[in-house]
Structures are given as C-alpha cells and as structure tokens.
Amino acid sequence: MTEQTLSSTLSARDLEAIEARKREQRKVLISSIFRYIILFAVGLIMLYPLIWLVGASFKTNAEIFSGAGFWPRSPTLSGYVEGWKTSTPYTFGRFFLNTFLILIPKLIGTAISATAVAYGFARFEFPGKKILFASLIAILLLPNVVTRIPQYLLFREFGWLDSFLPLWVPSAFAGDAFFVFMLVQFLRAIPRDMEEAARVDGANSWQTLIFIVVPLLTPALISVCLFQFMWSMNDFLGPLIYISSVDKYPVSLALKLSIDTTEAFDWNKILAMSVLTIAPALIVFFMAQKYFIEGISAGGVKG
C-alpha cells in the first residue's frame, strides 16, 4: 500500500515536471515565432525598395506605376534589351568598361598607399607625427565638397580634365583619410612580436610590411577595397566634374544621361540598367562578406 502511494506521488511529480517542460517549450516556440515574424516584417520593409526595383525592371513602362506590387503581370526583358543600347552611339557595356577602368586603378592605389601611410603612423616615431595625424583626422571630418574647387583648379592646371587621372591620382597618394585611419586602428590592435622577430632576422621595414604586416591586414584591406568599390560605383559628382566626353562616362553618368535625352522617360529601361549597375557591388559584397565583417569587427573602425 505504501509503495503504491509513493509510486503514484512520483508519477504525479513526473507528470507535473513534464507539463512544466511542455509549457516552457511552448513559450520558447511562441517567442521564436513572434521574433521571426517581426524580423521578416522589418526585413521586408527594408528590402521592399530593392525588391520593387528588380520586379519593376521586368514590367512594361505602363505597368510600373499602376500599383505598389513588385511582381510583374507580364514579365518582359524589353527594359534590359532597349536600355542596354542607350540613346548614344555606345552601349552600356562601354560605360561599364569605363567604370572598371576608373575602379581598378583606384582600388590598387588605395590599397597600396593607405597601407604604407597607416604603417608609418602606427609603427614609427618621427617629428611632427602628432600634427600630421591630427591633420588626418581633421581631413576625415571635412566634407568632400569643400576641396572640390581647389582640386578642380589644380587638375585643370595639370591638364588632366576630361581624363581619368583626377579620379585615380588622389587615391594613389592616400587621399582617402578614412581608409588610412581605419588601417591605423587595425594595426594598433596587432602585436608587434612577429615584426620584431622579422627585424632580428634582418628584414628591413618594407620587407616587414610586405611579408609580415600585409598578410595580417588582409581582412582590413578587403574591407577597404570593398568600401572603395561601392563608393566609386556610386560616385556621381566626381566623374560629372572632371569628365566631359560621353565615351568616357561611367555607369553613374550614363544613367543620368538616359534620363536627360528623352522627354518621356522609359522607366523600365532606366530601372533595368539600375539593376545591372548595382549588381556588381552586391556580388562583390556577398563574395567578400566574411572578410568584410571580420575586418570591421577586428578593430578597423573602432575607437
């Protein structure tokens, strides 16, 4: 009798524990479903303009503004086909080529010059270092538009107008203060043990930089190149000021050109070319996303 009572008591406790566990699991499940619904709704709101842009590029010109939906009723590629031809003697392929002719030297120049200058600031002591670094921070806070006129006058004196040189040369001389500052912060977080060991083995400063520091800087350098890639792809004002020949236009000016040359805009063409214009930046971002996040979180923009 006593054993039966104990057994029934334990069973009741077990049942109560099982019920409590089930209630806890239900709470966790409901909480997870609620969080996912909120995340999905916020994500959809944030991505809606991009999704609408892609959907609208497959619509006819008359259908684009007939509703807020992004799914085309009668999908068509006419926007891509006609938009690629442009209203100029050149196709959009020429403008993409010009964009990469601007981008690639800028990326190479930025990576090399920003690394060398940041290494000097982070590892060496020299007269006027504090003043120069303070000037770097001041330039970082200065709006780009302030230097446009003196830069334009300087490049005009050099005879560089209507060429890619005004867009290349500043990057080759560490003209982007943000990237130098970013790499300095990253270098300050790297211990100097390996560099000192390399110097003991007879390596000079350049050898230490190239063979020891640069491999350690890879995530930060990828972040720098990715930032420069996206900013240069989206740069409209720089090419507008310095380039006047249509055959040298990048895609940012070509899009504006396609709006200016017609009275009644063919929006499906413009939206289709806009999708193609942002595609390289998105592809590069997703390919380098791992290194980009690592470079940022490892100290690139902290402090």
mmCIF file of C-alpha atoms in Angstrom:
data_model
loop_
_atom_site.group_PDB
_atom_site.id
_atom_site.type_symbol
_atom_site.label_atom_id
_atom_site.label_comp_id
_atom_site.label_asym_id
_atom_site.label_seq_id
_atom_site.Cartn_x
_atom_site.Cartn_y
_atom_site.Cartn_z
ATOM 1 C CA MET A 1 0.000 0.000 0.000
ATOM 2 C CA THR A 2 2.811 2.334 0.943
ATOM 3 C CA GLU A 3 4.710 1.501 -2.270
ATOM 4 C CA GLN A 4 1.598 2.196 -4.349
ATOM 5 C CA THR A 5 1.161 5.619 -2.691
ATOM 6 C CA LEU A 6 4.855 6.528 -3.292
ATOM 7 C CA SER A 7 4.631 5.369 -6.894
ATOM 8 C CA SER A 8 1.501 7.458 -7.506
ATOM 9 C CA THR A 9 3.191 10.507 -5.851
ATOM 10 C CA LEU A 10 6.286 10.173 -8.059
ATOM 11 C CA SER A 11 4.124 9.779 -11.148
ATOM 12 C CA ALA A 12 2.237 12.943 -10.267
ATOM 13 C CA ARG A 13 5.508 14.827 -9.829
ATOM 14 C CA ASP A 14 6.803 13.449 -13.112
ATOM 15 C CA LEU A 15 3.628 14.483 -14.879
ATOM 16 C CA GLU A 16 3.866 17.918 -13.334
ATOM 17 C CA ALA A 17 7.500 18.236 -14.474
ATOM 18 C CA ILE A 18 6.597 17.097 -17.974
ATOM 19 C CA GLU A 19 3.760 19.623 -18.141
ATOM 20 C CA ALA A 20 6.099 22.387 -16.953
ATOM 21 C CA ARG A 21 8.651 21.412 -19.582
ATOM 22 C CA LYS A 22 5.986 21.433 -22.283
ATOM 23 C CA ARG A 23 4.763 24.864 -21.152
ATOM 24 C CA GLU A 24 8.350 26.167 -21.318
ATOM 25 C CA GLN A 25 8.825 24.702 -24.799
ATOM 26 C CA ARG A 26 5.567 26.306 -25.951
ATOM 27 C CA LYS A 27 6.725 29.660 -24.600
ATOM 28 C CA VAL A 28 10.060 29.334 -26.424
ATOM 29 C CA LEU A 29 8.286 28.304 -29.639
ATOM 30 C CA ILE A 30 5.776 31.187 -29.466
ATOM 31 C CA SER A 31 8.581 33.623 -28.666
ATOM 32 C CA SER A 32 10.651 32.364 -31.619
ATOM 33 C CA ILE A 33 7.665 32.596 -33.999
ATOM 34 C CA PHE A 34 6.945 36.139 -32.783
ATOM 35 C CA ARG A 35 10.586 37.202 -33.272
ATOM 36 C CA TYR A 36 10.764 35.685 -36.765
ATOM 37 C CA ILE A 37 7.530 37.425 -37.774
ATOM 38 C CA ILE A 38 8.905 40.796 -36.614
ATOM 39 C CA LEU A 39 12.274 40.173 -38.298
ATOM 40 C CA PHE A 40 10.568 39.123 -41.536
ATOM 41 C CA ALA A 41 8.278 42.182 -41.493
ATOM 42 C CA VAL A 42 11.134 44.627 -40.781
ATOM 43 C CA GLY A 43 13.366 42.899 -43.358
ATOM 44 C CA LEU A 44 10.610 43.065 -45.972
ATOM 45 C CA ILE A 45 10.081 46.790 -45.294
ATOM 46 C CA MET A 46 13.816 47.467 -45.616
ATOM 47 C CA LEU A 47 14.257 45.349 -48.745
ATOM 48 C CA TYR A 48 10.999 46.408 -50.412
ATOM 49 C CA PRO A 49 12.594 49.236 -52.488
ATOM 50 C CA LEU A 50 15.244 46.839 -53.824
ATOM 51 C CA ILE A 51 12.715 44.074 -54.491
ATOM 52 C CA TRP A 52 10.401 46.571 -56.190
ATOM 53 C CA LEU A 53 13.294 47.834 -58.329
ATOM 54 C CA VAL A 54 14.116 44.321 -59.548
ATOM 55 C CA GLY A 55 10.443 43.494 -60.192
ATOM 56 C CA ALA A 56 9.754 46.788 -61.951
ATOM 57 C CA SER A 57 12.689 46.231 -64.316
ATOM 58 C CA PHE A 58 10.688 43.330 -65.826
ATOM 59 C CA LYS A 59 7.464 45.346 -66.189
ATOM 60 C CA THR A 60 6.238 47.334 -69.135
ATOM 61 C CA ASN A 61 6.509 51.089 -68.918
ATOM 62 C CA ALA A 62 2.733 51.434 -68.446
ATOM 63 C CA GLU A 63 2.565 48.853 -65.657
ATOM 64 C CA ILE A 64 5.336 50.251 -63.429
ATOM 65 C CA PHE A 65 3.252 52.911 -61.658
ATOM 66 C CA SER A 66 -0.089 51.104 -61.848
ATOM 67 C CA GLY A 67 0.367 49.570 -58.399
ATOM 68 C CA ALA A 68 2.741 49.055 -55.479
ATOM 69 C CA GLY A 69 3.217 45.336 -56.121
ATOM 70 C CA PHE A 70 6.596 44.155 -57.270
ATOM 71 C CA TRP A 71 5.567 41.041 -59.187
ATOM 72 C CA PRO A 72 5.152 41.808 -62.943
ATOM 73 C CA ARG A 73 1.878 40.663 -64.531
ATOM 74 C CA SER A 74 3.502 40.194 -67.949
ATOM 75 C CA PRO A 75 7.278 39.848 -67.438
ATOM 76 C CA THR A 76 9.359 41.281 -70.267
ATOM 77 C CA LEU A 77 13.066 41.759 -70.957
ATOM 78 C CA SER A 78 12.489 44.786 -73.187
ATOM 79 C CA GLY A 79 13.787 47.128 -70.491
ATOM 80 C CA TYR A 80 17.130 45.316 -70.429
ATOM 81 C CA VAL A 81 17.376 44.924 -74.210
ATOM 82 C CA GLU A 82 16.434 48.502 -75.100
ATOM 83 C CA GLY A 83 18.173 50.042 -72.089
ATOM 84 C CA TRP A 84 21.461 48.320 -72.933
ATOM 85 C CA LYS A 85 21.507 50.018 -76.347
ATOM 86 C CA THR A 86 21.189 53.547 -74.830
ATOM 87 C CA SER A 87 20.421 56.657 -76.866
ATOM 88 C CA THR A 88 24.132 57.292 -77.576
ATOM 89 C CA PRO A 89 26.473 55.642 -80.121
ATOM 90 C CA TYR A 90 27.738 53.448 -77.262
ATOM 91 C CA THR A 91 26.116 50.556 -75.433
ATOM 92 C CA PHE A 92 26.028 50.207 -71.677
ATOM 93 C CA GLY A 93 28.936 47.793 -71.990
ATOM 94 C CA ARG A 94 31.181 50.749 -72.868
ATOM 95 C CA PHE A 95 30.053 52.594 -69.736
ATOM 96 C CA PHE A 96 30.672 49.518 -67.590
ATOM 97 C CA LEU A 97 34.161 49.265 -69.116
ATOM 98 C CA ASN A 98 34.814 52.914 -68.245
ATOM 99 C CA THR A 99 33.594 52.287 -64.699
ATOM 100 C CA PHE A 100 36.071 49.450 -64.202
ATOM 101 C CA LEU A 101 38.848 51.490 -65.836
ATOM 102 C CA ILE A 102 38.247 54.015 -63.044
ATOM 103 C CA LEU A 103 37.692 51.438 -60.312
ATOM 104 C CA ILE A 104 40.656 49.091 -60.691
ATOM 105 C CA PRO A 105 43.465 51.719 -60.504
ATOM 106 C CA LYS A 106 41.624 53.386 -57.600
ATOM 107 C CA LEU A 107 41.428 50.115 -55.687
ATOM 108 C CA ILE A 108 45.104 49.288 -56.285
ATOM 109 C CA GLY A 109 46.255 52.820 -55.444
ATOM 110 C CA THR A 110 44.111 52.986 -52.316
ATOM 111 C CA ALA A 111 45.265 49.605 -51.002
ATOM 112 C CA ILE A 112 48.981 50.352 -51.511
ATOM 113 C CA SER A 113 49.100 53.993 -50.412
ATOM 114 C CA ALA A 114 46.727 53.680 -47.442
ATOM 115 C CA THR A 115 48.647 50.641 -46.149
ATOM 116 C CA ALA A 116 52.037 52.378 -46.399
ATOM 117 C CA VAL A 117 50.819 55.592 -44.731
ATOM 118 C CA ALA A 118 48.937 53.724 -41.988
ATOM 119 C CA TYR A 119 52.029 51.580 -41.295
ATOM 120 C CA GLY A 120 54.109 54.732 -40.885
ATOM 121 C CA PHE A 121 51.635 56.271 -38.452
ATOM 122 C CA ALA A 122 51.156 53.065 -36.450
ATOM 123 C CA ARG A 123 54.738 51.827 -36.160
ATOM 124 C CA PHE A 124 57.205 54.741 -36.462
ATOM 125 C CA GLU A 125 58.023 57.847 -34.456
ATOM 126 C CA PHE A 126 59.029 60.924 -36.454
ATOM 127 C CA PRO A 127 58.948 64.711 -35.976
ATOM 128 C CA GLY A 128 55.501 66.204 -36.471
ATOM 129 C CA LYS A 129 53.706 62.857 -36.272
ATOM 130 C CA LYS A 130 51.039 64.128 -33.876
ATOM 131 C CA ILE A 131 50.368 67.205 -36.009
ATOM 132 C CA LEU A 132 50.154 65.126 -39.188
ATOM 133 C CA PHE A 133 47.796 62.603 -37.564
ATOM 134 C CA ALA A 134 45.644 65.434 -36.216
ATOM 135 C CA SER A 135 45.533 66.837 -39.765
ATOM 136 C CA LEU A 136 44.449 63.413 -40.996
ATOM 137 C CA ILE A 137 41.578 63.357 -38.507
ATOM 138 C CA ALA A 138 40.638 66.930 -39.498
ATOM 139 C CA ILE A 139 40.526 65.904 -43.182
ATOM 140 C CA LEU A 140 38.399 62.932 -42.189
ATOM 141 C CA LEU A 141 35.818 65.290 -40.705
ATOM 142 C CA LEU A 142 35.991 67.730 -43.627
ATOM 143 C CA PRO A 143 33.170 67.479 -46.218
ATOM 144 C CA ASN A 144 34.495 66.420 -49.628
ATOM 145 C CA VAL A 145 32.685 69.257 -51.344
ATOM 146 C CA VAL A 146 34.972 71.795 -49.604
ATOM 147 C CA THR A 147 38.016 70.602 -51.571
ATOM 148 C CA ARG A 148 36.266 70.252 -54.927
ATOM 149 C CA ILE A 149 37.066 73.730 -56.271
ATOM 150 C CA PRO A 150 40.794 73.812 -55.331
ATOM 151 C CA GLN A 151 41.187 70.275 -56.648
ATOM 152 C CA TYR A 152 39.452 71.218 -59.903
ATOM 153 C CA LEU A 153 41.716 74.259 -60.365
ATOM 154 C CA LEU A 154 44.810 72.151 -59.620
ATOM 155 C CA PHE A 155 43.866 69.401 -62.061
ATOM 156 C CA ARG A 156 42.955 71.989 -64.704
ATOM 157 C CA GLU A 157 46.463 73.468 -64.420
ATOM 158 C CA PHE A 158 47.903 69.971 -64.859
ATOM 159 C CA GLY A 159 45.768 69.499 -67.992
ATOM 160 C CA TRP A 160 44.067 66.422 -66.526
ATOM 161 C CA LEU A 161 40.455 67.453 -67.215
ATOM 162 C CA ASP A 162 38.371 65.048 -69.312
ATOM 163 C CA SER A 163 40.612 62.155 -68.257
ATOM 164 C CA PHE A 164 40.567 59.545 -65.507
ATOM 165 C CA LEU A 165 43.661 60.997 -63.787
ATOM 166 C CA PRO A 166 41.737 63.276 -61.341
ATOM 167 C CA LEU A 167 39.871 60.171 -60.168
ATOM 168 C CA TRP A 168 42.978 57.952 -59.920
ATOM 169 C CA VAL A 169 45.762 60.158 -58.548
ATOM 170 C CA PRO A 170 44.278 61.204 -55.151
ATOM 171 C CA SER A 171 43.731 57.540 -54.288
ATOM 172 C CA ALA A 172 47.339 56.708 -55.218
ATOM 173 C CA PHE A 173 48.547 59.251 -52.610
ATOM 174 C CA ALA A 174 46.334 58.103 -49.726
ATOM 175 C CA GLY A 175 43.808 60.833 -50.460
ATOM 176 C CA ASP A 176 41.027 58.949 -48.665
ATOM 177 C CA ALA A 177 41.742 59.726 -44.991
ATOM 178 C CA PHE A 178 39.060 57.335 -43.763
ATOM 179 C CA PHE A 179 40.932 54.300 -45.104
ATOM 180 C CA VAL A 180 44.240 55.415 -43.542
ATOM 181 C CA PHE A 181 42.537 55.938 -40.183
ATOM 182 C CA MET A 182 40.808 52.566 -40.460
ATOM 183 C CA LEU A 183 44.083 50.722 -41.138
ATOM 184 C CA VAL A 184 45.905 52.610 -38.354
ATOM 185 C CA GLN A 185 43.273 51.436 -35.876
ATOM 186 C CA PHE A 186 43.605 47.878 -37.157
ATOM 187 C CA LEU A 187 47.424 47.975 -36.953
ATOM 188 C CA ARG A 188 47.325 49.204 -33.360
ATOM 189 C CA ALA A 189 45.444 46.017 -32.412
ATOM 190 C CA ILE A 190 48.138 43.741 -33.930
ATOM 191 C CA PRO A 191 51.004 42.712 -31.580
ATOM 192 C CA ARG A 192 54.497 43.719 -32.732
ATOM 193 C CA ASP A 193 56.178 40.421 -31.792
ATOM 194 C CA MET A 194 56.280 38.991 -35.322
ATOM 195 C CA GLU A 195 57.575 42.253 -36.791
ATOM 196 C CA GLU A 196 60.351 42.446 -34.187
ATOM 197 C CA ALA A 197 61.272 38.827 -34.890
ATOM 198 C CA ALA A 198 61.481 39.616 -38.612
ATOM 199 C CA ARG A 199 63.743 42.597 -37.904
ATOM 200 C CA VAL A 200 66.007 40.415 -35.757
ATOM 201 C CA ASP A 201 66.296 38.079 -38.766
ATOM 202 C CA GLY A 202 67.470 41.028 -40.865
ATOM 203 C CA ALA A 203 64.273 42.186 -42.624
ATOM 204 C CA ASN A 204 64.021 45.908 -43.378
ATOM 205 C CA SER A 205 60.859 47.999 -42.945
ATOM 206 C CA TRP A 206 59.482 47.333 -46.431
ATOM 207 C CA GLN A 207 60.101 43.590 -46.165
ATOM 208 C CA THR A 208 58.421 43.560 -42.750
ATOM 209 C CA LEU A 209 55.469 45.455 -44.178
ATOM 210 C CA ILE A 210 55.046 43.262 -47.248
ATOM 211 C CA PHE A 211 55.720 39.809 -45.774
ATOM 212 C CA ILE A 212 54.515 40.189 -42.164
ATOM 213 C CA VAL A 213 52.061 43.077 -41.860
ATOM 214 C CA VAL A 214 50.138 42.865 -45.134
ATOM 215 C CA PRO A 215 49.043 39.204 -44.605
ATOM 216 C CA LEU A 216 47.802 40.161 -41.140
ATOM 217 C CA LEU A 217 45.978 43.147 -42.665
ATOM 218 C CA THR A 218 44.098 41.063 -45.239
ATOM 219 C CA PRO A 219 40.602 41.348 -43.648
ATOM 220 C CA ALA A 220 41.019 45.109 -43.163
ATOM 221 C CA LEU A 221 42.374 45.556 -46.710
ATOM 222 C CA ILE A 222 39.409 43.645 -48.131
ATOM 223 C CA SER A 223 37.096 45.953 -46.160
ATOM 224 C CA VAL A 224 38.945 48.994 -47.539
ATOM 225 C CA CYS A 225 38.718 47.728 -51.127
ATOM 226 C CA LEU A 226 35.042 46.874 -50.684
ATOM 227 C CA PHE A 227 34.226 50.337 -49.340
ATOM 228 C CA GLN A 228 36.182 51.948 -52.180
ATOM 229 C CA PHE A 229 34.455 49.707 -54.742
ATOM 230 C CA MET A 230 30.951 50.605 -53.555
ATOM 231 C CA TRP A 231 31.672 54.318 -53.135
ATOM 232 C CA SER A 232 33.323 54.554 -56.560
ATOM 233 C CA MET A 233 30.483 52.666 -58.244
ATOM 234 C CA ASN A 234 28.037 55.135 -56.700
ATOM 235 C CA ASP A 235 30.196 58.217 -57.274
ATOM 236 C CA PHE A 236 28.320 60.668 -59.484
ATOM 237 C CA LEU A 237 29.809 64.070 -58.632
ATOM 238 C CA GLY A 238 33.477 63.232 -59.305
ATOM 239 C CA PRO A 239 33.010 61.958 -62.892
ATOM 240 C CA LEU A 240 30.455 64.732 -63.543
ATOM 241 C CA ILE A 241 33.042 67.419 -62.670
ATOM 242 C CA TYR A 242 36.104 66.014 -64.399
ATOM 243 C CA ILE A 243 34.784 64.029 -67.395
ATOM 244 C CA SER A 244 33.015 65.733 -70.282
ATOM 245 C CA SER A 245 33.261 63.215 -73.149
ATOM 246 C CA VAL A 246 30.385 60.752 -73.386
ATOM 247 C CA ASP A 247 32.704 57.918 -74.454
ATOM 248 C CA LYS A 248 34.452 58.184 -71.032
ATOM 249 C CA TYR A 249 31.294 58.237 -68.920
ATOM 250 C CA PRO A 250 30.916 55.627 -66.139
ATOM 251 C CA VAL A 251 27.537 53.991 -65.500
ATOM 252 C CA SER A 252 26.539 56.585 -62.889
ATOM 253 C CA LEU A 253 26.620 59.340 -65.552
ATOM 254 C CA ALA A 254 25.181 57.052 -68.222
ATOM 255 C CA LEU A 255 22.048 56.524 -66.122
ATOM 256 C CA LYS A 256 21.567 60.254 -65.775
ATOM 257 C CA LEU A 257 22.221 60.662 -69.495
ATOM 258 C CA SER A 258 19.435 58.230 -70.344
ATOM 259 C CA ILE A 259 17.026 60.385 -68.312
ATOM 260 C CA ASP A 260 18.123 63.651 -69.878
ATOM 261 C CA THR A 261 17.906 62.604 -73.503
ATOM 262 C CA THR A 262 14.191 61.829 -73.616
ATOM 263 C CA GLU A 263 11.198 63.897 -72.689
ATOM 264 C CA ALA A 264 9.035 60.893 -71.779
ATOM 265 C CA PHE A 265 11.158 58.639 -69.619
ATOM 266 C CA ASP A 266 11.213 54.938 -70.395
ATOM 267 C CA TRP A 267 11.377 53.973 -66.744
ATOM 268 C CA ASN A 268 11.644 50.254 -67.389
ATOM 269 C CA LYS A 269 14.902 50.865 -69.289
ATOM 270 C CA ILE A 270 16.271 53.091 -66.535
ATOM 271 C CA LEU A 271 15.276 50.661 -63.793
ATOM 272 C CA ALA A 272 16.697 47.704 -65.715
ATOM 273 C CA MET A 273 20.055 49.457 -66.122
ATOM 274 C CA SER A 274 19.914 50.490 -62.454
ATOM 275 C CA VAL A 275 19.614 46.816 -61.509
ATOM 276 C CA LEU A 276 22.659 45.998 -63.645
ATOM 277 C CA THR A 277 24.539 48.936 -62.112
ATOM 278 C CA ILE A 278 24.068 47.795 -58.522
ATOM 279 C CA ALA A 279 24.627 44.119 -59.338
ATOM 280 C CA PRO A 280 28.496 44.247 -59.282
ATOM 281 C CA ALA A 281 28.534 45.913 -55.850
ATOM 282 C CA LEU A 282 26.081 43.341 -54.456
ATOM 283 C CA ILE A 283 28.018 40.409 -55.947
ATOM 284 C CA VAL A 284 31.348 41.685 -54.609
ATOM 285 C CA PHE A 285 29.816 42.365 -51.195
ATOM 286 C CA PHE A 286 28.358 38.881 -50.807
ATOM 287 C CA MET A 287 31.584 37.269 -52.062
ATOM 288 C CA ALA A 288 33.692 39.228 -49.538
ATOM 289 C CA GLN A 289 31.088 39.412 -46.773
ATOM 290 C CA LYS A 290 33.016 37.112 -44.411
ATOM 291 C CA TYR A 291 36.248 39.124 -44.657
ATOM 292 C CA PHE A 292 34.361 42.424 -44.612
ATOM 293 C CA ILE A 293 32.647 41.653 -41.283
ATOM 294 C CA GLU A 294 35.898 40.237 -39.882
ATOM 295 C CA GLY A 295 37.803 43.353 -40.905
ATOM 296 C CA ILE A 296 35.246 45.666 -39.346
ATOM 297 C CA SER A 297 34.806 43.710 -36.116
ATOM 298 C CA ALA A 298 38.558 43.130 -35.626
ATOM 299 C CA GLY A 299 39.162 46.811 -34.993
ATOM 300 C CA GLY A 300 39.017 48.560 -38.339
ATOM 301 C CA VAL A 301 36.619 51.314 -37.292
ATOM 302 C CA LYS A 302 36.690 51.095 -33.534
ATOM 303 C CA GLY A 303 37.789 53.940 -31.308
#
